[in-house]
Coordinates of C-alpha atoms in Angstrom, one line a residue:
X7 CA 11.5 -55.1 -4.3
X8 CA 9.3 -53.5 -1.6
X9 CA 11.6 -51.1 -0.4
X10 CA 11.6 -46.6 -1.0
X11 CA 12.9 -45.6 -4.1
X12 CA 13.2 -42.2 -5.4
X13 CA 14.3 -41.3 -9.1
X14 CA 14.9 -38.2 -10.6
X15 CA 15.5 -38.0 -14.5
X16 CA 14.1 -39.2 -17.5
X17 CA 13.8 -43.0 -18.0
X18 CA 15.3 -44.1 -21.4
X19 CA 14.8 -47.3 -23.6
X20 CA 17.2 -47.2 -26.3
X21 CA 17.0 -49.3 -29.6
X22 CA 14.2 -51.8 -28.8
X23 CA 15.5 -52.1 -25.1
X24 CA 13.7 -52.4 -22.0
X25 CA 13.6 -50.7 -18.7
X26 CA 12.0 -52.0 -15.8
X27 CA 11.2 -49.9 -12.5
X28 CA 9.5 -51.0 -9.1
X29 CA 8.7 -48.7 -6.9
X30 CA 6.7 -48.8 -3.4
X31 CA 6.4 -47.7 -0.2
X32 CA 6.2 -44.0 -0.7
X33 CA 8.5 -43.8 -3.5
X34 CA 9.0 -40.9 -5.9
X35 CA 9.3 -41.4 -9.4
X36 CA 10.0 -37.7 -11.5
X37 CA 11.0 -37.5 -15.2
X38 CA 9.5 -38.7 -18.9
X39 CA 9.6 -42.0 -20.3
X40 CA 11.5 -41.5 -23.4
X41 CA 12.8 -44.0 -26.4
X42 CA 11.9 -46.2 -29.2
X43 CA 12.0 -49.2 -26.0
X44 CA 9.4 -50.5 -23.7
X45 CA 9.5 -48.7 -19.9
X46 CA 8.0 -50.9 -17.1
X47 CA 6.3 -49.4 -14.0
X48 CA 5.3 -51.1 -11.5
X49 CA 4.0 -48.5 -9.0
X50 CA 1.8 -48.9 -5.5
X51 CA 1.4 -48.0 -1.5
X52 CA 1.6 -44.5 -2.4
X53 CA 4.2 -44.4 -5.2
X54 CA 3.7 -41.4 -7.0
X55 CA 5.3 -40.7 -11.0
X56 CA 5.5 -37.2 -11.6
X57 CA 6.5 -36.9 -15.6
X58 CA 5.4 -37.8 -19.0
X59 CA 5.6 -41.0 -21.4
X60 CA 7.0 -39.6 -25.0
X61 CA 5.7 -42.7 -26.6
X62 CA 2.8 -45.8 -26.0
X63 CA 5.5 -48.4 -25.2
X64 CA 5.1 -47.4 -21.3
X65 CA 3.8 -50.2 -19.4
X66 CA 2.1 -49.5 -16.0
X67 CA 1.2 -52.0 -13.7
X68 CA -0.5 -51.9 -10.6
X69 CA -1.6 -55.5 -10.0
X70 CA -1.3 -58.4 -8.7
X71 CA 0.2 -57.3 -4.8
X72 CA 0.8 -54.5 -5.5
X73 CA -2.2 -53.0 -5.0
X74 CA -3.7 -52.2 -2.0
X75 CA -7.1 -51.9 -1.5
X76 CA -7.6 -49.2 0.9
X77 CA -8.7 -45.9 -0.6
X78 CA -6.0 -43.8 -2.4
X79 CA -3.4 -46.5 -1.8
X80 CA -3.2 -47.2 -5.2
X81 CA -0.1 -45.7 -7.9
X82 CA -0.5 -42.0 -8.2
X83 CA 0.5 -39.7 -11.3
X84 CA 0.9 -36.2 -10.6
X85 CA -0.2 -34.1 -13.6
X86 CA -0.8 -30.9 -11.4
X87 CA 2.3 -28.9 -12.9
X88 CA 0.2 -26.3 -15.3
X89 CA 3.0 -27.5 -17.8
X90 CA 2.4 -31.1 -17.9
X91 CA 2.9 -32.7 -20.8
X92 CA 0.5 -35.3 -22.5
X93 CA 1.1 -39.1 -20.7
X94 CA 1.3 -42.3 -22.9
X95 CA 0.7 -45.7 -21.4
X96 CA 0.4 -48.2 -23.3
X97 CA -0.7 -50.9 -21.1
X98 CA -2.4 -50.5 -17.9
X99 CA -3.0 -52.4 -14.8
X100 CA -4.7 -52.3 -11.7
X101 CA -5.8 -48.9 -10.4
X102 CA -4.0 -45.6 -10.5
X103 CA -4.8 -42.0 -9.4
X104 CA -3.9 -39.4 -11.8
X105 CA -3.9 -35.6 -9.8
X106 CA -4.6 -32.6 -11.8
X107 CA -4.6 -28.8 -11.1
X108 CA -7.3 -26.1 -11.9
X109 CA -7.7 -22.2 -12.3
X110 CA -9.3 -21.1 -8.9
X111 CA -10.9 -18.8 -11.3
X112 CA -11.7 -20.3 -13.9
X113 CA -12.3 -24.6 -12.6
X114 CA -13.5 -25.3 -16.2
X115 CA -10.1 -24.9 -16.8
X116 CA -7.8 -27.9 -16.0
X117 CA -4.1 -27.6 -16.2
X118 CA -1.9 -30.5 -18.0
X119 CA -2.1 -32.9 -21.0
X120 CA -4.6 -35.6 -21.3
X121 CA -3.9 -38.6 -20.2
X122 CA -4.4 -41.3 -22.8
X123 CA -4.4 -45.2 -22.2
X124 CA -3.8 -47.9 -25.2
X125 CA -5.2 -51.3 -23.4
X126 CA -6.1 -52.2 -19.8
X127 CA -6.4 -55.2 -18.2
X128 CA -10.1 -55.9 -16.9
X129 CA -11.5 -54.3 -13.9
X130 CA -8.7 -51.4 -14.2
X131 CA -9.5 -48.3 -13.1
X132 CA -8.3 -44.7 -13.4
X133 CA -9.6 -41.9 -10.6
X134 CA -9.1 -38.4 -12.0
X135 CA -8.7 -35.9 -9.2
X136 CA -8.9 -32.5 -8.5
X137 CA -9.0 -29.9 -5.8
X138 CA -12.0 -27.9 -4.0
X139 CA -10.3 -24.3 -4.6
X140 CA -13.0 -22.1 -6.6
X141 CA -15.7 -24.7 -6.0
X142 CA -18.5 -23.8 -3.6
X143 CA -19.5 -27.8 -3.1
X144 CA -23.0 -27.5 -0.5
X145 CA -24.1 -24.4 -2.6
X146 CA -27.6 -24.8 -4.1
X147 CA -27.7 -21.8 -6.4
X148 CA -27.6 -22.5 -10.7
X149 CA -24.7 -21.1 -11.6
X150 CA -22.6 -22.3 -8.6
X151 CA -23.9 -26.0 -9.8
X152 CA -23.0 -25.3 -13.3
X153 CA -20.0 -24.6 -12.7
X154 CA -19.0 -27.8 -10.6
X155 CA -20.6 -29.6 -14.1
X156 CA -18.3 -27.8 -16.2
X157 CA -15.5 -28.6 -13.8
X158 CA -16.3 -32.0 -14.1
X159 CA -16.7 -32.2 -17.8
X160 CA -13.6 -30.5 -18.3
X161 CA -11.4 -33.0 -15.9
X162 CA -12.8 -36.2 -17.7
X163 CA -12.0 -35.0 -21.0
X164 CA -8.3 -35.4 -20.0
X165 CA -8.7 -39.1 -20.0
X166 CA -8.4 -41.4 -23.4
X167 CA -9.1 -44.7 -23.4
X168 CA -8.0 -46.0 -26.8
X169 CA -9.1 -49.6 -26.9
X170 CA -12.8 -48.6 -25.4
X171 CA -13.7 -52.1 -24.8
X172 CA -15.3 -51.6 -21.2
X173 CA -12.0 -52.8 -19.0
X174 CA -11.0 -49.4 -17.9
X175 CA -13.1 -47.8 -15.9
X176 CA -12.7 -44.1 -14.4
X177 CA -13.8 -41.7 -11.3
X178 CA -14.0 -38.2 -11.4
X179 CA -13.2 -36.9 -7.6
X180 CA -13.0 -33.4 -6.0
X181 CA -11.2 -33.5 -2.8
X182 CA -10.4 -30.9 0.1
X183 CA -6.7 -30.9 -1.2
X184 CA -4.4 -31.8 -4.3
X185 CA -3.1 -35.1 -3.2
X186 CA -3.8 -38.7 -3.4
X187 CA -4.9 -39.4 0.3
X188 CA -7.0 -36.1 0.4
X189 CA -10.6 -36.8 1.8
X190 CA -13.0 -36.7 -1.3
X191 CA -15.5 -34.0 -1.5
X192 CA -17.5 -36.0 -4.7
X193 CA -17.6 -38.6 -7.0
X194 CA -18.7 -39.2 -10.0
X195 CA -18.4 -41.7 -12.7
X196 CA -16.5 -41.5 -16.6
X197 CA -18.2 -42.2 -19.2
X198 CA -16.5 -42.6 -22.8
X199 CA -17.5 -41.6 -25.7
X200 CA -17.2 -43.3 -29.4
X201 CA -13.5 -42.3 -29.6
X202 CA -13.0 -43.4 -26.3
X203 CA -12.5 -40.1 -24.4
X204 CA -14.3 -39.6 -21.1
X205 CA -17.0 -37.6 -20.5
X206 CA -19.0 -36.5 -17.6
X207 CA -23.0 -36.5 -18.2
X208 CA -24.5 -36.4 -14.9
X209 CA -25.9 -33.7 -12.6
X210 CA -23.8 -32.7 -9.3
X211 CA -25.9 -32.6 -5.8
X212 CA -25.3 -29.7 -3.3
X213 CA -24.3 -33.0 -0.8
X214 CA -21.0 -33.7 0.6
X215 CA -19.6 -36.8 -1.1
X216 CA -19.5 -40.5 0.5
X217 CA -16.1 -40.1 2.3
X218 CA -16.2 -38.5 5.7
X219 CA -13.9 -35.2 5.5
X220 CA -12.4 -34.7 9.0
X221 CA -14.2 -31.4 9.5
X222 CA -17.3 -33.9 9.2
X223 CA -15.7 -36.3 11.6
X224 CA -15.1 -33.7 13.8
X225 CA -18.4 -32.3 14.0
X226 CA -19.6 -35.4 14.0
X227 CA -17.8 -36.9 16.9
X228 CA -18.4 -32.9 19.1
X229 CA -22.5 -33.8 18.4
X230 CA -22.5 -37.2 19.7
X231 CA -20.6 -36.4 22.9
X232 CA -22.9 -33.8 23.3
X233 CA -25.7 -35.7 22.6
X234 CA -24.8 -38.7 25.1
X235 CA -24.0 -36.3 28.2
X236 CA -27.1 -34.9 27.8
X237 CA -28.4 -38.5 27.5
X238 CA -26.8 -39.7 30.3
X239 CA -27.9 -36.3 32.7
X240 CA -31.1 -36.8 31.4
X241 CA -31.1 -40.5 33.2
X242 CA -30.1 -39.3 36.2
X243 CA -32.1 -36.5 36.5
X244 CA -35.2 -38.9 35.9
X245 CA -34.2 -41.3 38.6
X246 CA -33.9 -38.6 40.8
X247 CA -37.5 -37.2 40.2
X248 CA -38.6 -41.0 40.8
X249 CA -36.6 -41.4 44.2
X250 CA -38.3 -38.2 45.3
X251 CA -41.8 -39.5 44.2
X252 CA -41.2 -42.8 45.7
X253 CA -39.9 -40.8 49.3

């Protein structure tokens, strides 16, 4: 169905048995997957699962309709408790963001278990998304850089893709807060390596990243009214000066 759904407790398959869960429209989903059965997920429009699988028969899909496919609309897992646990999924679908805490002290370090994927279905995608807090993001100085790197070194290493065969692909995102529909800061692409874990290997710019933060829109929008009063003035001050030249 389409309708709200919050669960709270662990979701068991028993003795080869299978559980299937939908879950839109803002829906909560908090506990681990547990049991020697298969767990179906289908998660999307904001649902958000905050728990662990305890095996790979975890199935999460977020295809078909789903999805939507305006930004952060997609499933979100919430990894952000310092005590999350590692998160098996055997099969994924579609796109999903997976949220993850740091040390304000220490970014490098990322709270939580890895997150690690069996198979994907082609042109899935998994955004990996932290917070701003320690991170000076316009700084141009070495070790302020360095240590936006490190941050993002450290965050893709939480993702395993098992498979490696090119269907998953991943973001790496620092946003002004630790939720899915937080304005991004930066992004950044995943790479994986041979054993299929991600890794960041680029270089971070002291630029704000491609979605508008509402402090930008802000300013943004105060500049241009600015600018067009003093357009329009401007106009009228000119066709005054010719009236006068033409009396």
């Amino acid at each position: 169905g389409t309708g709200k759904t919050d669960i709270k407790g662990n979701m068991t398959a028993k003795n080869g048995g299978t559980v299937n869960i939908g879950a839109a429209s803002g829906s909560t989903l908090a506990g681990n997957t547990t049991g020697d059965g298969t767990v179906t997920m289908k998660l999307a429009d904001g649902a958000t699962w905050t728990g662990a699988s305890q095996n790979e028969n975890t199935k999460v899909d977020l295809g078909g309709s789903w999805v939507q496919t305006g930004d952060s609309n997609g499933g979100t897992l919430d990894k952000s408790s310092s005590d999350s646990g590692t998160t098996n999924i055997g099969n994924l679908t579609g796109k999903m963001n997976v949220l993850y805490s740091h040390d304000a002290y220490e970014p490098s370090t990322v709270n939580g278990g890895d997150t690690i994927i069996g198979t994907a279905g082609s042109g899935s995608q998994v955004n990996l998304i932290t917070d701003n807090s320690g991170l000076d993001m316009t700084s141009t100085s070495s070790s302020d850089r360095q240590k936006l790197d490190d941050t993002f070194s450290a965050l893709a290493n939480k993702l395993v893709y098992k498979a490696n065969d090119g269907n998953l692909t991943g973001k790496l995102e620092i946003a002004e807060g630790l939720t899915s529909s937080s304005a991004a800061l930066d992004v950044e692409d995943i790479t994986f390596d041979k054993d299929g874990r991600g890794q960041f290997n680029g270089t971070t710019q002291p630029v704000i990243g491609p979605k508008e933060t509402q402090i930008m829109k802000g300013t943004k929008t105060a500049l241009l009214g600015a600018a067009t009063l003093w357009r329009n003035n401007n106009n009228d001050l000119q066709r005054r000066l010719g009236d006068l030249r033409l009396g």
